[in-house]
Amino acid sequence: QSVLTQPPSVSAAPGQKVTISCSGSSSNIGSNYVSWFQQLPGTAPKLLIYDNDKRPSGIPDRFAGSKSGTSATLGITGLQTGDEADYYCGTWDGRWGPWVFGGGTKVSVL
Amino acid sequence: QITLKESGPTLMKPTQTLTLTCSLSGFSVSADGVGVGWIRQPPGKALEWLAIIFWDGDMRYSPSLKNRLTITQDTLKNQVVFTMTNVDPVDTATYYCARGTRRPRCSGGNCYFYDYWGQGTLVTVSS
């Protein structure tokens, strides 16, 4: 059971938008920055979003992060087949941590 | 170019001690604002954070595993070494090391995010 709660899966057709939620508490998301990681099949996780809404160099603006209270959201617009992957949220946790991850969300492109 | 590479045994027996090395390139383990963490992922399961060592030698461990874990840094070899004692089949997982980068104008362990990851190494624990 992960400290951060994510939906197990989301799906949409190519070109559409998906959103992935990450629900936490005051000890983690509520008081710290959130990161999002993309894990393509058979590969290592890759940083997608840091500090709630910042994209590292090379990450397209189709990926957008936001945070409100004790929840964070990752949005993917213009969905592509290459976006099929597992996505994880993560943050520092002053109570359960130091660092915690969500259970992961599998994105499928229909 | 920043890279991290994990190395160590691929097969372990229960009760043995696992030692993994993370070799760093493109940055120094002792550079101000840098940390190197370890994260694992059992087959088909989610990521689990294990430990981090910061540039100044400070360390943090997962509360549920802290009695079994040790993380150290070798500044001469620019490596981070991770050990886990008394392994069990439930410790079977891919183990990743990742660079932690401190955000500007921030101090403390909660100021880091993981921006580069190694390829991971699969460790299987079986009798």
XYZ file of N, CA and C in Angstrom:
711
model
N 0.843 -1.198 0.000
C 0.000 0.000 0.000
C 0.878 1.248 0.000
N 0.772 2.047 -1.070
C 1.611 3.216 -1.195
C 1.050 4.381 -0.399
N 1.954 5.253 0.055
C 1.547 6.436 0.800
C 0.801 7.401 -0.102
N 1.231 7.479 -1.364
C 0.567 8.322 -2.349
C -0.344 7.449 -3.213
N -1.565 7.918 -3.443
C -2.550 7.112 -4.157
C -2.726 7.580 -5.588
N -2.526 6.649 -6.519
C -2.740 6.906 -7.937
C -3.737 5.897 -8.483
N -4.463 6.254 -9.536
C -5.325 5.261 -10.181
C -4.447 4.221 -10.869
N -4.857 2.951 -10.864
C -4.029 1.914 -11.483
C -3.831 2.120 -12.979
N -4.850 2.633 -13.661
C -4.733 2.775 -15.098
C -5.644 3.880 -15.613
N -5.234 4.459 -16.730
C -6.054 5.414 -17.476
C -5.808 5.136 -18.952
N -6.761 5.496 -19.784
C -6.594 5.264 -21.212
C -7.364 6.308 -22.003
N -6.919 6.496 -23.232
C -7.582 7.424 -24.139
C -7.090 7.142 -25.548
N -7.786 7.696 -26.508
C -7.421 7.508 -27.909
C -6.265 8.445 -28.270
N -5.554 8.119 -29.339
C -4.478 9.015 -29.797
C -5.004 10.422 -30.028
N -4.186 11.405 -29.594
C -4.578 12.794 -29.756
C -5.407 13.361 -28.625
N -5.961 12.479 -27.803
C -6.782 12.924 -26.681
C -5.916 13.268 -25.476
N -6.585 13.595 -24.368
C -5.890 13.988 -23.144
C -6.207 13.007 -22.017
N -5.205 12.746 -21.191
C -5.431 11.976 -19.970
C -4.889 12.773 -18.785
N -5.492 12.538 -17.640
C -4.978 13.128 -16.414
C -4.782 12.023 -15.388
N -3.703 12.141 -14.628
C -3.374 11.161 -13.594
C -3.316 11.904 -12.267
N -4.062 11.424 -11.312
C -4.090 12.071 -10.008
C -3.134 11.373 -9.045
N -2.676 12.131 -8.073
C -1.782 11.628 -7.033
C -2.252 12.267 -5.732
N -2.821 11.450 -4.875
C -3.400 11.968 -3.644
C -2.529 11.627 -2.444
N -2.279 12.628 -1.614
C -1.426 12.409 -0.453
C -2.000 13.043 0.799
N -1.119 13.622 1.592
C -1.536 14.213 2.860
C -0.678 15.441 3.168
N -0.923 16.028 4.326
C -0.203 17.238 4.707
C 1.280 16.988 4.933
N 1.649 15.751 5.257
C 3.065 15.459 5.533
C 3.879 15.266 4.264
N 3.228 15.058 3.140
C 3.961 14.863 1.884
C 3.574 15.931 0.856
N 2.595 15.669 0.030
C 2.253 16.620 -1.026
C 1.864 17.982 -0.452
N 1.172 17.973 0.669
C 0.695 19.225 1.236
C 1.780 20.195 1.645
N 3.019 19.709 1.831
C 4.088 20.582 2.309
C 5.384 20.431 1.533
N 5.353 19.714 0.424
C 6.570 19.510 -0.367
C 6.282 19.521 -1.866
N 7.351 19.657 -2.649
C 7.220 19.645 -4.098
C 7.027 18.212 -4.607
N 6.307 18.107 -5.705
C 6.005 16.807 -6.314
C 6.782 16.621 -7.613
N 7.250 15.396 -7.815
C 7.885 15.004 -9.074
C 7.038 13.933 -9.741
N 7.171 13.862 -11.051
C 6.517 12.800 -11.829
C 7.581 12.105 -12.679
N 7.459 10.784 -12.785
C 8.412 9.979 -13.527
C 7.660 9.123 -14.535
N 8.270 8.989 -15.699
C 7.735 8.113 -16.739
C 8.622 6.884 -16.851
N 8.009 5.709 -16.852
C 8.777 4.475 -17.012
C 8.238 3.709 -18.211
N 8.938 3.809 -19.309
C 8.580 3.047 -20.497
C 8.863 1.572 -20.243
N 8.182 0.685 -20.935
C 8.355 -0.756 -20.692
C 9.812 -1.195 -20.768
N 10.263 -1.857 -19.716
C 11.603 -2.412 -19.676
C 12.723 -1.418 -19.474
N 12.390 -0.187 -19.098
C 13.425 0.827 -18.920
C 13.362 1.432 -17.521
N 14.379 2.239 -17.216
C 14.428 2.914 -15.923
C 13.474 4.110 -15.911
N 13.024 4.524 -14.741
C 12.206 5.740 -14.662
C 12.977 6.943 -15.179
N 12.212 7.903 -15.682
C 12.781 9.135 -16.230
C 12.006 10.312 -15.649
N 12.739 11.339 -15.217
C 12.075 12.511 -14.652
C 11.273 13.243 -15.722
N 10.006 13.471 -15.412
C 9.102 14.123 -16.349
C 8.735 15.538 -15.887
N 8.469 15.654 -14.596
C 8.068 16.907 -13.974
C 8.742 16.999 -12.614
N 9.247 18.159 -12.257
C 9.762 18.379 -10.911
C 9.203 19.688 -10.371
N 9.300 19.847 -9.072
C 8.779 21.058 -8.419
C 7.343 21.367 -8.848
N 6.536 20.340 -8.868
C 5.100 20.401 -9.180
C 4.768 20.603 -10.654
N 5.476 21.517 -11.303
C 5.042 21.902 -12.635
C 6.179 22.253 -13.598
N 7.396 21.956 -13.225
C 8.538 22.287 -14.085
C 8.950 21.085 -14.928
N 9.289 21.346 -16.170
C 9.733 20.293 -17.075
C 11.238 20.366 -17.290
N 11.935 19.236 -17.148
C 13.366 19.232 -17.498
C 13.533 19.502 -18.987
N 14.716 19.898 -19.335
C 15.014 20.136 -20.736
C 14.719 18.888 -21.560
N 14.042 19.082 -22.691
C 13.752 17.964 -23.571
C 12.389 17.336 -23.377
N 11.711 17.679 -22.298
C 10.359 17.140 -22.070
C 9.351 18.069 -22.759
N 8.557 17.528 -23.670
C 7.616 18.376 -24.416
C 6.522 18.948 -23.523
N 5.969 20.068 -23.974
C 4.956 20.735 -23.163
C 3.603 20.027 -23.231
N 3.538 18.885 -23.879
C 2.335 18.055 -23.813
C 2.149 17.496 -22.397
N 3.240 17.474 -21.648
C 3.205 16.983 -20.275
C 3.158 18.192 -19.331
N 2.176 18.215 -18.432
C 2.028 19.343 -17.522
C 1.641 18.846 -16.135
N 2.275 19.419 -15.127
C 1.976 19.047 -13.753
C 1.373 20.204 -12.985
N 0.566 19.861 -11.983
C -0.017 20.875 -11.126
C -0.210 20.280 -9.738
N -0.404 21.182 -8.769
C -0.619 20.735 -7.402
C -1.626 21.651 -6.725
N -2.484 21.044 -5.936
C -3.448 21.812 -5.157
C -3.676 21.103 -3.837
N -3.325 21.769 -2.764
C -3.502 21.167 -1.446
C -2.678 19.905 -1.284
N -3.353 18.796 -1.037
C -2.650 17.525 -0.823
C -2.767 16.601 -2.024
N -3.052 17.158 -3.189
C -3.127 16.354 -4.406
C -2.333 17.002 -5.534
N -1.850 16.157 -6.418
C -1.132 16.613 -7.606
C -1.722 15.914 -8.821
N -1.518 16.535 -9.978
C -2.066 15.981 -11.213
C -1.051 16.092 -12.334
N -0.971 15.035 -13.123
C -0.172 15.042 -14.349
C -1.132 14.970 -15.514
N -0.990 15.872 -16.451
C -1.806 15.852 -17.643
C -0.953 15.597 -18.867
N -1.459 14.774 -19.747
C -0.788 14.494 -21.014
C -1.766 14.812 -22.124
N -1.417 15.779 -22.960
C -2.273 16.142 -24.083
C -1.680 15.607 -25.385
N -2.512 15.558 -26.419
C -2.023 15.042 -27.697
C -1.411 13.661 -27.546
N -2.141 12.770 -26.919
C -1.620 11.451 -26.556
C -1.056 10.713 -27.764
N 0.104 10.098 -27.579
C 0.768 9.340 -28.632
C 1.014 7.909 -28.168
N 1.179 7.009 -29.116
C 1.438 5.606 -28.738
C 2.723 5.489 -27.926
N 3.664 6.365 -28.199
C 4.914 6.345 -27.444
C 4.778 6.787 -26.001
N 3.592 7.272 -25.624
C 3.350 7.680 -24.236
C 2.885 6.512 -23.374
N 2.669 5.360 -23.981
C 2.258 4.187 -23.202
C 3.388 3.798 -22.244
N 3.094 3.920 -20.983
C 4.117 3.719 -19.956
C 3.446 3.725 -18.585
N 4.254 3.449 -17.572
C 3.817 3.624 -16.194
C 4.305 4.982 -15.708
N 3.456 5.667 -14.978
C 3.787 6.998 -14.468
C 3.682 6.992 -12.948
N 4.709 7.541 -12.304
C 4.774 7.557 -10.847
C 4.920 8.993 -10.335
N 4.203 9.303 -9.279
C 4.440 10.548 -8.567
C 5.331 10.242 -7.370
N 6.035 11.247 -6.901
C 6.914 11.063 -5.751
C 7.172 12.393 -5.073
N 7.427 12.311 -3.779
C 7.718 13.524 -3.023
C 8.354 13.178 -1.690
N 8.860 14.163 -1.017
C 9.386 14.002 0.330
C 8.201 13.874 1.291
N 8.398 13.074 2.312
C 7.358 12.911 3.325
C 7.969 13.030 4.702
N 7.542 14.038 5.425
C 8.110 14.286 6.735
C 7.683 13.285 7.780
N 6.651 12.477 7.483
C 6.162 11.514 8.454
C 6.497 10.086 8.055
N 6.222 9.701 6.820
C 6.398 8.321 6.363
C 7.675 8.140 5.558
N 8.400 9.211 5.276
C 9.501 9.187 4.332
C 10.793 8.743 4.920
N 11.907 9.216 4.307
C 11.973 10.547 3.724
C 11.272 10.722 2.389
N 11.349 9.759 1.492
C 10.792 9.947 0.168
C 9.751 8.868 -0.072
N 8.640 9.211 -0.722
C 7.618 8.230 -1.015
C 7.180 8.338 -2.470
N 6.726 7.215 -3.009
C 6.212 7.155 -4.371
C 4.748 6.729 -4.349
N 4.056 7.064 -5.430
C 2.729 6.528 -5.634
C 2.823 5.106 -6.169
N 1.681 4.447 -6.260
C 1.653 3.074 -6.723
C 1.792 2.906 -8.223
N 1.801 4.029 -8.945
C 1.977 3.974 -10.386
C 0.664 3.902 -11.144
N 0.657 4.513 -12.324
C -0.520 4.492 -13.200
C -0.081 4.081 -14.597
N -0.754 3.079 -15.119
C -0.435 2.616 -16.473
C -1.298 3.391 -17.461
N -0.643 4.055 -18.393
C -1.347 4.790 -19.441
C -1.386 3.946 -20.703
N -2.589 3.746 -21.204
C -2.779 2.983 -22.433
C -3.403 3.886 -23.499
N -2.892 3.729 -24.703
C -3.423 4.484 -25.832
C -4.288 3.540 -26.658
N -5.560 3.834 -26.733
C -6.525 2.917 -27.353
C -6.382 2.847 -28.871
N 28.323 14.566 -19.988
C 27.137 13.711 -19.962
C 27.034 13.050 -18.584
N 25.872 13.138 -17.980
C 25.654 12.576 -16.653
C 25.116 11.161 -16.764
N 25.817 10.222 -16.164
C 25.357 8.836 -16.149
C 25.600 8.226 -14.781
N 24.770 7.255 -14.452
C 24.913 6.439 -13.258
C 24.793 4.987 -13.693
N 25.611 4.138 -13.103
C 25.575 2.726 -13.475
C 25.687 1.857 -12.238
N 24.717 0.986 -12.059
C 24.703 0.070 -10.925
C 25.461 -1.211 -11.263
N 26.114 -1.767 -10.274
C 26.784 -3.040 -10.461
C 26.715 -3.825 -9.166
N 26.753 -5.158 -9.316
C 26.699 -6.020 -8.146
C 26.192 -7.392 -8.529
N 25.945 -8.229 -7.550
C 25.509 -9.595 -7.830
C 24.098 -9.631 -8.402
N 23.844 -10.647 -9.201
C 22.503 -10.794 -9.758
C 21.700 -11.848 -9.009
N 22.399 -12.743 -8.304
C 21.732 -13.818 -7.584
C 22.271 -13.895 -6.163
N 21.365 -13.928 -5.208
C 21.733 -13.984 -3.802
C 20.959 -15.102 -3.125
N 21.526 -15.587 -2.011
C 20.814 -16.562 -1.197
C 20.258 -15.859 0.040
N 19.143 -16.327 0.557
C 18.592 -15.736 1.784
C 19.617 -15.665 2.895
N 19.552 -14.590 3.651
C 20.404 -14.229 4.798
C 21.728 -13.592 4.383
N 22.081 -13.623 3.111
C 23.323 -12.989 2.681
C 23.198 -11.463 2.711
N 24.352 -10.802 2.589
C 24.383 -9.341 2.532
C 24.601 -8.895 1.098
N 23.706 -8.044 0.629
C 23.778 -7.508 -0.726
C 24.596 -6.219 -0.731
N 25.557 -6.143 -1.649
C 26.335 -4.917 -1.824
C 26.247 -4.479 -3.275
N 25.767 -3.280 -3.498
C 25.644 -2.714 -4.828
C 26.456 -1.425 -4.915
N 27.050 -1.222 -6.085
C 27.845 -0.016 -6.310
C 27.214 0.813 -7.415
N 27.163 2.106 -7.195
C 26.686 3.055 -8.197
C 27.881 3.895 -8.638
N 28.292 3.724 -9.894
C 29.421 4.472 -10.429
C 28.894 5.695 -11.174
N 29.462 6.848 -10.844
C 28.954 8.113 -11.349
C 29.881 8.692 -12.400
N 29.289 9.345 -13.386
C 30.054 10.032 -14.421
C 29.362 11.343 -14.756
N 30.179 12.383 -14.939
C 29.617 13.677 -15.314
C 29.290 14.584 -14.142
N 29.421 14.074 -12.932
C 29.242 14.890 -11.742
C 29.961 14.209 -10.579
N 30.206 14.982 -9.538
C 30.920 14.478 -8.383
C 29.964 14.193 -7.235
N 30.208 13.068 -6.570
C 29.367 12.684 -5.441
C 29.488 13.691 -4.294
N 30.571 14.444 -4.274
C 30.802 15.387 -3.173
C 30.525 16.837 -3.575
N 29.969 17.044 -4.745
C 29.641 18.409 -5.184
C 28.477 18.958 -4.362
N 28.604 20.206 -3.981
C 27.553 20.861 -3.193
C 26.190 20.752 -3.877
N 25.181 20.290 -3.123
C 23.840 20.208 -3.677
C 23.507 18.906 -4.365
N 24.388 17.923 -4.251
C 24.163 16.629 -4.903
C 23.837 15.562 -3.866
N 22.959 14.655 -4.242
C 22.695 13.467 -3.442
C 22.612 12.281 -4.387
N 22.829 11.092 -3.867
C 22.648 9.872 -4.658
C 21.771 8.934 -3.848
N 20.654 8.560 -4.450
C 19.696 7.713 -3.764
C 19.585 6.344 -4.406
N 18.980 5.426 -3.647
C 18.690 4.082 -4.133
C 17.187 3.842 -4.056
N 16.661 3.296 -5.133
C 15.238 2.982 -5.256
C 15.140 1.586 -5.843
N 14.184 0.786 -5.393
C 14.030 -0.541 -5.959
C 12.614 -0.746 -6.480
N 12.487 -1.778 -7.319
C 11.198 -2.077 -7.930
C 11.064 -3.590 -8.086
N 10.278 -4.247 -7.239
C 10.015 -5.672 -7.424
C 9.343 -5.902 -8.764
N 9.526 -7.071 -9.343
C 8.934 -7.345 -10.659
C 7.437 -7.066 -10.684
N 7.017 -6.227 -11.613
C 5.605 -5.915 -11.774
C 5.010 -5.016 -10.710
N 5.857 -4.460 -9.848
C 5.338 -3.639 -8.753
C 5.863 -2.214 -8.822
N 5.481 -1.431 -7.818
C 5.804 -0.010 -7.813
C 7.214 0.266 -7.302
N 7.634 1.485 -7.495
C 8.923 1.940 -6.978
C 8.872 2.050 -5.457
N 9.992 1.743 -4.834
C 10.130 1.865 -3.383
C 11.438 2.565 -3.071
N 11.361 3.686 -2.389
C 12.552 4.449 -2.036
C 13.275 3.777 -0.870
N 14.621 3.745 -0.939
C 15.405 3.020 0.066
C 16.317 3.930 0.898
N 17.118 4.736 0.224
C 18.122 5.508 0.961
C 18.693 6.606 0.077
N 19.328 7.585 0.720
C 20.049 8.633 0.002
C 21.245 9.075 0.823
N 22.332 9.408 0.150
C 23.467 10.039 0.801
C 23.696 11.374 0.114
N 23.866 12.422 0.912
C 24.041 13.758 0.386
C 25.520 14.089 0.230
N 25.769 15.165 -0.461
C 27.126 15.582 -0.812
C 28.028 15.736 0.409
N 27.417 16.082 1.550
C 28.213 16.305 2.755
C 28.314 15.056 3.631
N 27.844 13.912 3.110
C 27.938 12.664 3.864
C 26.724 12.350 4.709
N 25.783 13.279 4.816
C 24.561 13.021 5.558
C 23.755 11.930 4.855
N 23.035 11.127 5.631
C 22.302 9.988 5.065
C 20.873 9.954 5.586
N 19.996 9.387 4.750
C 18.617 9.134 5.170
C 18.242 7.730 4.710
N 17.419 7.044 5.522
C 17.015 5.682 5.186
C 15.505 5.527 5.280
N 15.002 4.554 4.530
C 13.598 4.188 4.654
C 13.355 3.695 6.081
N 12.358 4.238 6.753
C 12.112 3.831 8.145
C 11.869 2.331 8.299
N 11.221 1.717 7.328
C 10.886 0.293 7.452
C 12.078 -0.618 7.226
N 13.134 -0.106 6.631
C 14.294 -0.945 6.307
C 15.590 -0.447 6.938
N 15.533 0.622 7.687
C 16.768 1.295 8.115
C 17.719 0.397 8.895
N 17.189 -0.587 9.595
C 18.064 -1.465 10.378
C 18.897 -2.394 9.504
N 18.562 -2.515 8.232
C 19.250 -3.425 7.337
C 20.106 -2.700 6.295
N 20.005 -1.396 6.229
C 20.630 -0.654 5.139
C 21.823 0.169 5.592
N 22.791 0.280 4.680
C 23.914 1.188 4.863
C 24.249 1.805 3.516
N 24.476 3.099 3.497
C 24.883 3.780 2.273
C 26.125 4.608 2.571
N 27.122 4.480 1.694
C 28.370 5.215 1.878
C 28.810 5.788 0.544
N 29.725 6.745 0.606
C 30.255 7.322 -0.627
C 31.765 7.204 -0.647
N 32.296 6.946 -1.830
C 33.743 6.877 -2.046
C 34.087 8.030 -2.982
N 34.615 9.101 -2.411
C 34.871 10.295 -3.217
C 36.011 10.087 -4.203
N 36.966 9.230 -3.858
C 38.096 9.002 -4.762
C 37.650 8.260 -6.012
N 36.791 7.268 -5.826
C 36.303 6.498 -6.965
C 35.029 7.109 -7.564
N 34.486 8.110 -6.913
C 33.227 8.737 -7.321
C 32.118 7.682 -7.434
N 31.948 6.960 -6.363
C 30.960 5.894 -6.299
C 30.149 5.996 -5.004
N 28.985 5.383 -5.046
C 28.158 5.230 -3.857
C 27.899 3.737 -3.669
N 28.109 3.266 -2.465
C 27.943 1.850 -2.165
C 26.737 1.666 -1.243
N 25.909 0.697 -1.601
C 24.670 0.416 -0.875
C 24.716 -1.026 -0.396
N 24.436 -1.241 0.872
C 24.389 -2.613 1.382
C 23.060 -2.872 2.082
N 22.603 -4.089 1.936
C 21.383 -4.552 2.592
C 21.692 -5.900 3.213
N 21.505 -6.008 4.503
C 21.822 -7.251 5.195
C 20.621 -8.190 5.201
N 20.913 -9.471 5.444
C 19.874 -10.465 5.664
C 18.790 -10.450 4.588
N 19.195 -10.594 3.335
C 18.226 -10.524 2.251
C 17.266 -11.704 2.280
N 16.116 -11.495 1.703
C 15.023 -12.460 1.667
C 14.453 -12.467 0.250
N 13.752 -13.525 -0.143
C 13.150 -13.510 -1.486
C 12.296 -12.281 -1.775
N 11.682 -11.666 -0.760
C 10.877 -10.468 -1.004
C 11.733 -9.272 -1.408
N 13.044 -9.386 -1.249
C 13.953 -8.320 -1.676
C 14.320 -8.436 -3.147
N 13.818 -9.438 -3.825
C 14.035 -9.566 -5.261
C 13.441 -8.360 -5.971
N 14.280 -7.675 -6.716
C 13.840 -6.427 -7.341
C 14.925 -5.901 -8.276
N 14.538 -4.942 -9.105
C 15.524 -4.154 -9.834
C 15.892 -2.975 -8.954
N 17.185 -2.805 -8.729
C 17.677 -1.739 -7.871
C 18.266 -0.631 -8.733
N 17.774 0.578 -8.506
C 18.229 1.756 -9.247
C 18.965 2.713 -8.316
N 20.007 3.348 -8.853
C 20.534 4.517 -8.173
C 20.146 5.741 -9.006
N 19.994 6.867 -8.341
C 19.537 8.071 -9.011
C 20.200 9.292 -8.385
N 20.472 10.288 -9.198
C 21.056 11.513 -8.680
C 19.966 12.411 -8.117
N 20.227 12.920 -6.932
C 19.357 13.923 -6.352
C 19.975 15.295 -6.550
N 19.194 16.233 -7.002
C 19.665 17.600 -7.211
C 18.885 18.548 -6.303
N 19.609 19.396 -5.593
C 18.960 20.337 -4.669
C 18.452 21.537 -5.443
N 17.236 21.929 -5.150
C 16.703 23.116 -5.803
C 17.333 24.370 -5.216
N 17.387 25.468 -6.006
C 18.059 26.693 -5.552
C 17.424 27.274 -4.292
N 18.246 27.877 -3.502
C 17.808 28.617 -2.307
C 16.995 27.725 -1.378
N 17.456 26.520 -1.225
C 16.750 25.571 -0.362
C 17.761 24.746 0.395
N 17.493 24.481 1.654
C 18.391 23.629 2.429
C 17.554 22.585 3.154
N 18.108 21.403 3.309
C 17.372 20.328 3.958
C 17.132 19.170 3.018
N 16.821 18.034 3.601
C 16.633 16.828 2.799
C 15.463 16.878 1.854
N 14.469 17.717 2.161
C 13.295 17.791 1.293
C 13.499 18.709 0.100
N 14.724 19.111 -0.138
C 14.989 20.053 -1.222
C 15.482 19.377 -2.485
N 15.516 18.077 -2.505
C 16.113 17.346 -3.614
C 15.063 16.661 -4.484
N 15.342 16.580 -5.779
C 14.524 15.791 -6.689
C 15.464 14.944 -7.533
N 14.952 13.811 -8.031
C 15.785 12.837 -8.737
C 15.732 13.085 -10.235
N 16.837 13.558 -10.793
C 16.817 13.956 -12.195
C 17.510 12.989 -13.147
N 18.409 12.166 -12.681
C 19.055 11.173 -13.532
C 19.048 9.827 -12.824
N 18.727 8.795 -13.602
C 18.634 7.447 -13.057
C 19.576 6.512 -13.798
N 20.082 5.525 -13.067
C 20.828 4.463 -13.713
C 19.884 3.516 -14.416
N 20.444 2.566 -15.142
C 19.640 1.616 -15.898
C 19.017 0.551 -15.005
N 19.537 0.410 -13.802
C 19.021 -0.579 -12.868
C 19.721 -1.918 -12.993
N 19.705 -2.665 -11.891
C 20.266 -4.004 -11.892
C 19.298 -4.930 -11.157
N 18.972 -6.038 -11.782
C 18.042 -6.991 -11.194
C 18.777 -7.913 -10.226
N 18.292 -7.951 -9.006
C 18.839 -8.834 -7.990
C 17.765 -9.837 -7.600
N 18.093 -11.097 -7.735
C 17.164 -12.169 -7.390
C 17.663 -12.878 -6.132
N 16.762 -13.037 -5.171
C 17.098 -13.728 -3.931
C 16.342 -15.049 -3.916
N 17.098 -16.129 -3.919
C 16.473 -17.443 -3.968
C 17.403 -18.480 -3.349
N 16.809 -19.437 -2.686
C 17.613 -20.512 -2.104
C 17.848 -21.620 -3.115
